[in-house]
Amino acid sequence: MTETLEPGTLPADGYGEPALLGDRSALDLLVWDAPNIDMTLSNVIGARPTAASRPRFDAIAAWFVDGAGDAEVEACVFANVPPQNATSLQRWVEALRSFGYAVFARPKTQPDDDIDQSMLDHISVRTHSHELRRLVVFSGDGRNFAEPLEDLARSGTEVVVVAFSEVAGYAISSELIRFIDIEDVPGAFAAPLDRVRLDALPVDGAWLRPTKSLRDAAGVFTARRG
């Protein structure tokens, strides 16, 4: 089911308090779907991401600010935090905050817990508190974001989706959304990812290595057959 833009609940600490009526300044907003980007990164490189293969948030901040001109800027990372990982994620959260990102962290107590509606709620808050000039969404989740983002684009907001081209068909095919592959953001990764993009193949073609051994794949099929 497609989630919708609903008025969000503002945090008790006042972060995100709307501007006074008539004082809606132009805003460029970046929202980052941490669970989705992490999962899709694993899929496109065929391995668990390491510190060397994860995105550089400082470079992404520089790219985002450079495109904002004189508009106010705000960047927010939305994360699910499994209780068992709370300690290990603390340093990552503090690093994000030191790069200028706000972080919305929500406990992940059930397998299907997600933060997509929290992202949509915050976007909705910003459409009321500011003149939302540009919205940059880092997520390949078309199921929850395609319709709301296209609605925003129709209302006059420049909507940009940044994700991996392998998993963001909803944005690539949209006539209303601008798509950017995350690896095309200058400096986003310290070294090129171990992937070959079908939208940027060499003229002579390229070999795509398997991401699982042939024996392992055959073993899974055999076990499934019983």
Backbone as CSV, one residue per row, in Angstrom:
resi,resn,N_x,N_y,N_z,CA_x,CA_y,CA_z,C_x,C_y,C_z
1,MET,0.848,-1.190,0.000,0.000,0.000,0.000,0.883,1.240,0.000
2,THR,0.567,2.191,-0.828,1.345,3.425,-0.897,1.067,4.296,0.313
3,GLU,2.121,4.737,0.970,1.947,5.610,2.111,1.740,7.035,1.621
4,THR,1.195,7.863,2.481,0.801,9.203,2.064,1.479,10.266,2.887
5,LEU,1.482,11.470,2.354,2.006,12.610,3.089,0.964,13.076,4.092
6,GLU,1.228,12.840,5.337,0.325,13.267,6.400,1.036,14.276,7.276
7,PRO,0.300,15.204,7.893,0.952,16.150,8.789,1.704,15.415,9.884
8,GLY,2.972,15.758,10.043,3.796,15.059,11.021,3.648,15.637,12.417
9,THR,4.066,14.854,13.395,4.085,15.315,14.777,5.458,15.874,15.076
10,LEU,5.519,17.105,15.528,6.805,17.737,15.772,7.431,17.209,17.051
11,PRO,8.739,17.050,17.078,9.413,16.544,18.260,9.210,17.464,19.458
12,ALA,9.302,16.875,20.635,9.090,17.641,21.863,10.164,18.697,22.071
13,ASP,11.379,18.470,21.487,12.448,19.444,21.698,12.317,20.660,20.794
14,GLY,11.290,20.671,19.936,11.062,21.837,19.102,11.764,21.794,17.771
15,TYR,12.578,20.757,17.513,13.266,20.672,16.225,12.230,20.532,15.131
16,GLY,12.337,21.365,14.129,11.381,21.301,13.040,10.153,22.140,13.267
17,GLU,10.174,23.047,14.247,9.006,23.895,14.504,8.708,24.754,13.279
18,PRO,7.433,24.784,12.829,7.121,25.518,11.607,7.342,27.013,11.732
19,ALA,7.600,27.636,10.603,7.747,29.085,10.577,6.398,29.743,10.798
20,LEU,6.439,31.005,11.172,5.208,31.749,11.352,4.517,31.944,10.011
21,LEU,3.218,32.064,10.035,2.443,32.251,8.818,2.983,33.461,8.061
22,GLY,3.244,33.300,6.779,3.767,34.394,5.965,5.273,34.473,5.975
23,ASP,5.937,33.602,6.762,7.391,33.627,6.861,7.976,32.312,6.331
24,ARG,7.465,31.851,5.199,7.878,30.569,4.646,9.079,30.783,3.720
25,SER,10.268,30.608,4.258,11.471,30.798,3.457,11.690,29.593,2.550
26,ALA,12.430,29.817,1.468,12.742,28.741,0.528,13.656,27.722,1.203
27,LEU,13.355,26.445,0.997,14.114,25.371,1.646,14.460,24.280,0.645
28,ASP,15.717,23.834,0.700,16.128,22.606,0.035,16.271,21.544,1.130
29,LEU,15.545,20.433,0.973,15.493,19.393,2.005,16.043,18.088,1.454
30,LEU,16.929,17.463,2.231,17.447,16.138,1.905,16.967,15.160,2.966
31,VAL,16.392,14.044,2.527,16.009,12.981,3.460,16.661,11.679,3.001
32,TRP,17.194,10.939,3.965,17.996,9.748,3.678,17.351,8.548,4.364
33,ASP,16.968,7.562,3.567,16.364,6.325,4.052,17.487,5.329,4.351
34,ALA,18.002,5.358,5.588,19.186,4.558,5.916,18.978,3.057,5.718
35,PRO,17.852,2.465,6.162,17.688,1.015,5.946,17.681,0.643,4.469
36,ASN,17.023,1.451,3.645,16.933,1.126,2.225,18.272,1.265,1.524
37,ILE,18.978,2.358,1.772,20.270,2.568,1.108,21.269,1.500,1.529
38,ASP,21.267,1.126,2.804,22.195,0.106,3.279,21.895,-1.246,2.633
39,MET,20.614,-1.604,2.564,20.217,-2.887,1.976,20.534,-2.935,0.486
40,THR,20.202,-1.858,-0.230,20.441,-1.871,-1.672,21.929,-1.805,-2.002
41,LEU,22.705,-1.144,-1.163,24.156,-1.161,-1.357,24.675,-2.591,-1.264
42,SER,24.201,-3.346,-0.276,24.604,-4.752,-0.148,24.245,-5.536,-1.395
43,ASN,23.056,-5.255,-1.942,22.599,-5.990,-3.122,23.452,-5.697,-4.349
44,VAL,23.800,-4.429,-4.560,24.508,-4.090,-5.807,25.978,-4.505,-5.776
45,ILE,26.576,-4.610,-4.586,27.978,-5.045,-4.534,28.090,-6.525,-4.177
46,GLY,26.957,-7.147,-3.838,26.961,-8.577,-3.543,27.713,-8.942,-2.291
47,ALA,27.781,-8.021,-1.341,28.508,-8.279,-0.097,28.032,-7.290,0.968
48,ARG,28.368,-7.586,2.195,28.033,-6.662,3.269,28.937,-5.428,3.166
49,PRO,28.355,-4.223,3.212,29.193,-3.013,3.093,30.208,-2.906,4.220
50,THR,31.359,-2.372,3.886,32.397,-2.078,4.866,32.543,-0.566,4.971
51,ALA,33.388,-0.121,5.879,33.621,1.320,6.029,34.111,1.916,4.708
52,ALA,34.882,1.149,3.941,35.442,1.657,2.687,34.399,1.750,1.579
53,SER,33.323,0.954,1.677,32.327,0.949,0.596,31.044,1.681,0.967
54,ARG,31.009,2.306,2.127,29.808,3.060,2.513,29.893,4.496,2.005
55,PRO,28.756,5.147,1.790,28.771,6.532,1.293,29.447,7.487,2.279
56,ARG,30.052,8.531,1.716,30.690,9.573,2.523,29.688,10.719,2.703
57,PHE,29.193,10.858,3.906,28.151,11.849,4.153,28.675,13.283,4.054
58,ASP,29.963,13.494,4.298,30.496,14.849,4.165,30.507,15.282,2.694
59,ALA,30.883,14.365,1.793,30.890,14.692,0.369,29.472,14.928,-0.139
60,ILE,28.531,14.130,0.351,27.138,14.290,-0.071,26.584,15.621,0.437
61,ALA,26.959,16.004,1.649,26.540,17.306,2.181,27.077,18.441,1.313
62,ALA,28.336,18.343,0.906,28.935,19.391,0.074,28.212,19.496,-1.265
63,TRP,27.899,18.349,-1.874,27.174,18.341,-3.156,25.788,18.954,-3.003
64,PHE,25.101,18.603,-1.935,23.739,19.095,-1.706,23.736,20.608,-1.482
65,VAL,24.633,21.089,-0.637,24.705,22.514,-0.339,25.090,23.309,-1.587
66,ASP,25.983,22.761,-2.388,26.416,23.447,-3.604,25.248,23.687,-4.565
67,GLY,24.288,22.780,-4.574,23.148,22.927,-5.462,22.014,23.756,-4.904
68,ALA,22.160,24.217,-3.670,21.062,24.918,-3.007,21.055,26.417,-3.247
69,GLY,22.165,26.968,-3.689,22.214,28.414,-3.882,21.975,29.147,-2.573
70,ASP,21.047,30.116,-2.602,20.769,30.915,-1.412,19.671,30.322,-0.534
71,ALA,19.097,29.201,-0.937,18.009,28.603,-0.167,18.523,28.052,1.159
72,GLU,17.650,28.027,2.139,17.950,27.359,3.401,18.120,25.868,3.125
73,VAL,18.996,25.211,3.878,19.237,23.782,3.660,18.994,23.003,4.949
74,GLU,18.509,21.792,4.764,18.304,20.878,5.892,18.478,19.459,5.381
75,ALA,19.230,18.650,6.116,19.439,17.248,5.745,19.129,16.362,6.948
76,CYS,18.369,15.304,6.704,17.916,14.428,7.784,18.136,12.975,7.385
77,VAL,18.698,12.208,8.302,18.858,10.765,8.107,17.852,10.053,8.997
78,PHE,17.118,9.116,8.412,16.107,8.350,9.142,16.615,6.921,9.299
79,ALA,16.665,6.442,10.544,17.277,5.142,10.818,16.432,4.319,11.770
80,ASN,16.400,3.020,11.522,15.858,2.062,12.478,17.006,1.551,13.338
81,VAL,16.788,1.451,14.637,17.858,1.023,15.534,17.422,-0.242,16.279
82,PRO,17.891,-1.420,15.858,17.630,-2.630,16.639,18.278,-2.484,18.015
83,PRO,17.588,-2.868,19.089,18.153,-2.680,20.442,19.551,-3.263,20.596
84,GLN,19.813,-4.409,19.963,21.121,-5.050,20.108,22.238,-4.278,19.411
85,ASN,21.858,-3.338,18.508,22.870,-2.567,17.773,22.988,-1.123,18.247
86,ALA,22.277,-0.788,19.308,22.244,0.607,19.755,23.638,1.140,20.070
87,THR,24.439,0.364,20.745,25.773,0.826,21.127,26.669,1.002,19.908
88,SER,26.645,0.032,18.995,27.528,0.102,17.834,27.127,1.221,16.868
89,LEU,25.841,1.603,16.857,25.383,2.663,15.959,25.585,4.065,16.533
90,GLN,25.918,4.154,17.807,26.044,5.455,18.452,27.097,6.327,17.768
91,ARG,28.249,5.745,17.450,29.323,6.529,16.825,28.902,7.024,15.444
92,TRP,28.201,6.168,14.692,27.711,6.555,13.366,26.740,7.727,13.459
93,VAL,25.837,7.668,14.421,24.863,8.748,14.602,25.567,10.051,14.957
94,GLU,26.540,9.984,15.849,27.252,11.199,16.243,28.067,11.762,15.082
95,ALA,28.597,10.880,14.239,29.331,11.356,13.060,28.394,12.100,12.120
96,LEU,27.198,11.564,11.903,26.222,12.234,11.049,25.893,13.623,11.586
97,ARG,25.663,13.710,12.868,25.317,15.002,13.477,26.466,15.999,13.323
98,SER,27.706,15.503,13.399,28.856,16.406,13.264,29.012,16.892,11.822
99,PHE,28.416,16.185,10.852,28.443,16.608,9.449,27.268,17.524,9.109
100,GLY,26.411,17.820,10.087,25.310,18.746,9.856,23.972,18.086,9.594
101,TYR,23.888,16.775,9.757,22.628,16.058,9.535,21.854,15.922,10.837
102,ALA,20.548,16.150,10.758,19.675,15.747,11.855,19.416,14.256,11.686
103,VAL,19.191,13.557,12.778,18.945,12.117,12.719,17.634,11.807,13.425
104,PHE,16.744,11.116,12.718,15.536,10.578,13.344,15.773,9.083,13.539
105,ALA,15.922,8.673,14.789,16.211,7.281,15.110,14.998,6.663,15.801
106,ARG,14.585,5.524,15.287,13.411,4.839,15.819,13.776,3.404,16.170
107,PRO,13.346,2.905,17.336,13.660,1.512,17.689,13.039,0.545,16.697
108,LYS,13.795,-0.462,16.318,13.278,-1.525,15.446,13.037,-2.754,16.314
109,THR,11.786,-2.941,16.705,11.449,-4.042,17.602,10.759,-5.192,16.878
110,GLN,10.244,-4.925,15.667,9.595,-5.953,14.862,10.255,-5.991,13.486
111,PRO,10.265,-7.175,12.829,10.929,-7.277,11.525,10.391,-6.300,10.487
112,ASP,9.088,-5.967,10.556,8.513,-5.084,9.533,8.483,-3.619,9.958
113,ASP,9.119,-3.270,11.079,9.203,-1.862,11.476,9.980,-1.080,10.423
114,ASP,9.457,0.079,10.037,10.119,0.878,9.018,9.953,2.349,9.354
115,ILE,10.696,3.190,8.658,10.665,4.625,8.945,10.134,5.436,7.777
116,ASP,9.560,4.754,6.763,9.108,5.480,5.573,8.047,6.524,5.892
117,GLN,7.048,6.154,6.717,6.003,7.126,7.030,6.560,8.306,7.824
118,SER,7.566,8.059,8.661,8.203,9.159,9.395,8.883,10.122,8.424
119,MET,9.480,9.597,7.363,10.085,10.445,6.342,9.023,11.275,5.635
120,LEU,7.925,10.628,5.241,6.843,11.340,4.566,6.211,12.386,5.481
121,ASP,6.093,12.062,6.760,5.540,13.030,7.713,6.416,14.274,7.791
122,HIS,7.738,14.077,7.815,8.628,15.229,7.927,8.597,16.069,6.660
123,ILE,8.527,15.406,5.513,8.397,16.148,4.254,7.123,16.987,4.287
124,SER,6.044,16.401,4.794,4.777,17.129,4.884,4.901,18.342,5.798
125,VAL,5.563,18.168,6.928,5.783,19.298,7.841,6.525,20.420,7.116
126,ARG,7.531,20.057,6.346,8.331,21.075,5.667,7.558,21.753,4.526
127,THR,6.625,21.053,3.905,5.819,21.702,2.868,4.905,22.768,3.463
128,HIS,4.615,22.660,4.768,3.784,23.661,5.434,4.617,24.768,6.086
129,SER,5.805,24.415,6.578,6.610,25.402,7.299,7.480,26.251,6.378
130,HIS,7.757,25.747,5.172,8.638,26.437,4.234,8.074,26.356,2.817
131,GLU,8.689,27.101,1.933,8.462,26.911,0.511,9.462,25.854,0.056
132,LEU,8.988,24.623,-0.103,9.892,23.508,-0.400,10.326,23.598,-1.859
133,ARG,11.513,24.150,-2.076,12.020,24.412,-3.423,12.561,23.150,-4.079
134,ARG,13.370,22.400,-3.316,13.984,21.170,-3.834,13.942,20.107,-2.741
135,LEU,13.542,18.909,-3.129,13.522,17.765,-2.223,14.408,16.684,-2.815
136,VAL,15.406,16.256,-2.053,16.321,15.206,-2.499,16.099,13.996,-1.590
137,VAL,15.657,12.897,-2.189,15.316,11.697,-1.424,16.301,10.590,-1.776
138,PHE,17.045,10.143,-0.782,17.943,9.017,-0.965,17.194,7.748,-0.571
139,SER,16.579,7.106,-1.546,15.850,5.855,-1.323,15.484,5.240,-2.659
140,GLY,15.578,3.925,-2.732,15.140,3.216,-3.923,13.767,2.599,-3.758
141,ASP,13.047,3.007,-2.717,11.753,2.410,-2.375,10.619,3.081,-3.144
142,GLY,10.313,2.555,-4.317,9.236,3.135,-5.107,7.860,2.812,-4.570
143,ARG,7.728,1.686,-3.880,6.418,1.282,-3.371,5.822,2.347,-2.464
144,ASN,6.647,2.950,-1.626,6.139,3.930,-0.668,6.332,5.376,-1.095
145,PHE,7.268,5.633,-2.014,7.600,7.020,-2.314,7.160,7.514,-3.694
146,ALA,6.933,6.625,-4.626,6.669,7.069,-6.001,5.498,8.040,-6.085
147,GLU,4.350,7.660,-5.577,3.161,8.505,-5.711,3.280,9.817,-4.942
148,PRO,3.675,9.799,-3.655,3.806,11.078,-2.945,4.824,12.026,-3.569
149,LEU,5.931,11.480,-4.067,6.956,12.347,-4.659,6.488,12.943,-5.976
150,GLU,5.773,12.167,-6.766,5.248,12.724,-8.020,4.194,13.789,-7.743
151,ASP,3.398,13.613,-6.691,2.425,14.641,-6.305,3.138,15.940,-5.936
152,LEU,4.241,15.838,-5.198,5.008,17.034,-4.837,5.584,17.710,-6.073
153,ALA,6.085,16.896,-7.004,6.643,17.457,-8.237,5.573,18.212,-9.014
154,ARG,4.360,17.688,-9.037,3.266,18.373,-9.745,2.933,19.710,-9.085
155,SER,3.178,19.813,-7.792,2.863,21.050,-7.076,3.947,22.104,-7.228
156,GLY,5.068,21.748,-7.883,6.099,22.744,-8.155,7.426,22.526,-7.470
157,THR,7.538,21.515,-6.605,8.813,21.211,-5.954,9.700,20.415,-6.906
158,GLU,10.967,20.791,-6.987,11.914,19.972,-7.746,12.224,18.731,-6.928
159,VAL,11.907,17.566,-7.433,12.096,16.315,-6.698,13.221,15.518,-7.355
160,VAL,14.209,15.173,-6.546,15.365,14.414,-7.016,15.462,13.146,-6.178
161,VAL,15.544,12.005,-6.831,15.772,10.740,-6.142,17.210,10.314,-6.407
162,VAL,17.919,9.993,-5.339,19.295,9.516,-5.454,19.339,8.110,-4.871
163,ALA,19.715,7.157,-5.696,19.751,5.759,-5.275,20.624,5.006,-6.268
164,PHE,20.548,3.689,-6.229,21.290,2.868,-7.178,20.396,2.550,-8.362
165,SER,20.924,2.710,-9.570,20.103,2.538,-10.766,19.528,1.131,-10.871
166,GLU,20.179,0.149,-10.254,19.692,-1.227,-10.300,18.347,-1.400,-9.594
167,VAL,18.035,-0.500,-8.660,16.844,-0.730,-7.819,15.895,0.464,-7.792
168,ALA,16.088,1.429,-8.669,15.278,2.650,-8.604,14.525,2.892,-9.898
169,GLY,13.950,1.833,-10.441,13.225,1.964,-11.696,12.085,2.965,-11.635
170,TYR,11.455,3.101,-10.459,10.330,4.031,-10.328,10.751,5.463,-10.622
171,ALA,11.952,5.824,-10.207,12.427,7.194,-10.422,12.989,7.368,-11.822
172,ILE,13.656,6.341,-12.329,14.240,6.429,-13.664,13.150,6.591,-14.716
173,SER,12.043,5.883,-14.530,10.978,5.902,-15.531,10.009,7.073,-15.357
174,SER,10.085,7.779,-14.242,9.146,8.866,-13.983,9.468,10.085,-14.843
175,GLU,8.435,10.712,-15.358,8.605,11.947,-16.126,8.637,13.171,-15.213
176,LEU,8.378,12.974,-13.925,8.287,14.093,-12.988,9.468,14.163,-12.032
177,ILE,10.158,13.045,-11.853,11.248,12.952,-10.883,12.581,12.904,-11.611
178,ARG,13.549,13.650,-11.114,14.912,13.565,-11.645,15.665,12.492,-10.873
179,PHE,16.341,11.609,-11.593,17.082,10.529,-10.940,18.586,10.740,-11.083
180,ILE,19.316,10.473,-9.982,20.778,10.504,-9.996,21.272,9.226,-9.326
181,ASP,22.171,8.519,-9.985,22.785,7.359,-9.334,23.704,7.872,-8.231
182,ILE,23.633,7.238,-7.090,24.373,7.744,-5.936,25.875,7.770,-6.193
183,GLU,26.350,6.866,-7.044,27.793,6.855,-7.324,28.202,8.018,-8.222
184,ASP,27.228,8.719,-8.810,27.529,9.892,-9.621,27.626,11.171,-8.797
185,VAL,27.327,11.101,-7.506,27.528,12.253,-6.630,29.030,12.375,-6.374
186,PRO,29.638,13.512,-6.702,31.097,13.635,-6.584,31.604,13.312,-5.183
187,GLY,32.540,12.364,-5.105,33.167,12.019,-3.833,32.322,11.167,-2.916
188,ALA,31.167,10.687,-3.382,30.266,9.941,-2.491,30.896,8.657,-1.967
189,PHE,31.801,8.085,-2.745,32.501,6.875,-2.313,34.000,7.092,-2.460
190,ALA,34.739,6.567,-1.503,36.190,6.757,-1.515,36.834,6.063,-2.708
191,ALA,36.237,4.969,-3.164,36.740,4.229,-4.329,35.536,3.705,-5.101
192,PRO,35.688,3.450,-6.403,34.562,2.933,-7.179,34.022,1.641,-6.570
193,LEU,32.706,1.501,-6.572,32.082,0.289,-6.045,32.305,-0.871,-7.010
194,ASP,32.278,-2.069,-6.455,32.451,-3.272,-7.257,31.108,-3.627,-7.901
195,ARG,30.764,-2.869,-8.941,29.504,-3.084,-9.636,29.681,-2.651,-11.091
196,VAL,28.887,-3.199,-11.979,28.838,-2.734,-13.356,27.407,-2.321,-13.631
197,ARG,27.206,-1.063,-13.932,25.876,-0.531,-14.150,25.422,-0.801,-15.578
198,LEU,24.239,-1.352,-15.734,23.716,-1.634,-17.064,23.394,-0.350,-17.823
199,ASP,23.270,0.782,-17.098,23.018,2.050,-17.777,24.320,2.754,-18.148
200,ALA,25.461,2.125,-17.848,26.757,2.743,-18.163,27.777,1.670,-18.532
201,LEU,27.365,0.740,-19.391,28.259,-0.355,-19.791,29.353,0.142,-20.735
202,PRO,30.544,-0.448,-20.652,31.580,-0.148,-21.639,31.109,-0.562,-23.032
203,VAL,31.610,0.097,-24.063,31.155,-0.184,-25.432,31.459,-1.623,-25.841
204,ASP,32.504,-2.213,-25.255,32.871,-3.594,-25.588,32.188,-4.609,-24.688
205,GLY,31.290,-4.138,-23.802,30.616,-5.052,-22.890,31.419,-5.281,-21.617
206,ALA,30.849,-6.036,-20.707,31.524,-6.286,-19.439,31.038,-7.614,-18.863
207,TRP,31.940,-8.300,-18.175,31.569,-9.509,-17.455,31.014,-9.122,-16.086
208,LEU,29.906,-9.727,-15.710,29.317,-9.511,-14.389,29.528,-10.783,-13.587
209,ARG,30.345,-10.693,-12.561,30.679,-11.894,-11.790,29.475,-12.354,-10.973
210,PRO,29.384,-13.644,-10.671,28.291,-14.119,-9.815,28.448,-13.581,-8.399
211,THR,27.332,-13.386,-7.732,27.372,-12.912,-6.350,27.207,-14.051,-5.347
212,LYS,26.952,-15.248,-5.849,26.866,-16.439,-5.001,27.486,-17.592,-5.775
213,SER,28.117,-18.523,-5.068,28.734,-19.641,-5.769,27.665,-20.518,-6.416
214,LEU,28.037,-21.136,-7.528,27.108,-21.992,-8.260,26.667,-23.171,-7.396
215,ARG,27.594,-23.752,-6.619,27.245,-24.879,-5.762,26.273,-24.464,-4.650
216,ASP,26.479,-23.264,-4.099,25.564,-22.793,-3.058,24.162,-22.603,-3.615
217,ALA,24.062,-21.996,-4.803,22.754,-21.774,-5.416,22.070,-23.101,-5.729
218,ALA,22.840,-24.059,-6.251,22.272,-25.371,-6.541,21.834,-26.070,-5.268
219,GLY,22.601,-25.916,-4.198,22.259,-26.531,-2.921,20.953,-25.995,-2.370
220,VAL,20.732,-24.670,-2.511,19.491,-24.073,-2.039,18.307,-24.639,-2.825
221,PHE,18.457,-24.772,-4.145,17.382,-25.317,-4.978,17.084,-26.771,-4.602
222,THR,18.122,-27.572,-4.399,17.938,-28.969,-4.048,17.237,-29.116,-2.704
223,ALA,17.650,-28.281,-1.732,17.039,-28.345,-0.409,15.579,-27.945,-0.456
224,ARG,15.261,-26.986,-1.318,13.885,-26.525,-1.442,12.979,-27.617,-2.001
225,ARG,13.546,-28.435,-2.875,12.764,-29.515,-3.467,12.539,-30.651,-2.477
226,GLY,13.305,-30.651,-1.379,13.107,-31.646,-0.341,13.799,-32.946,-0.637
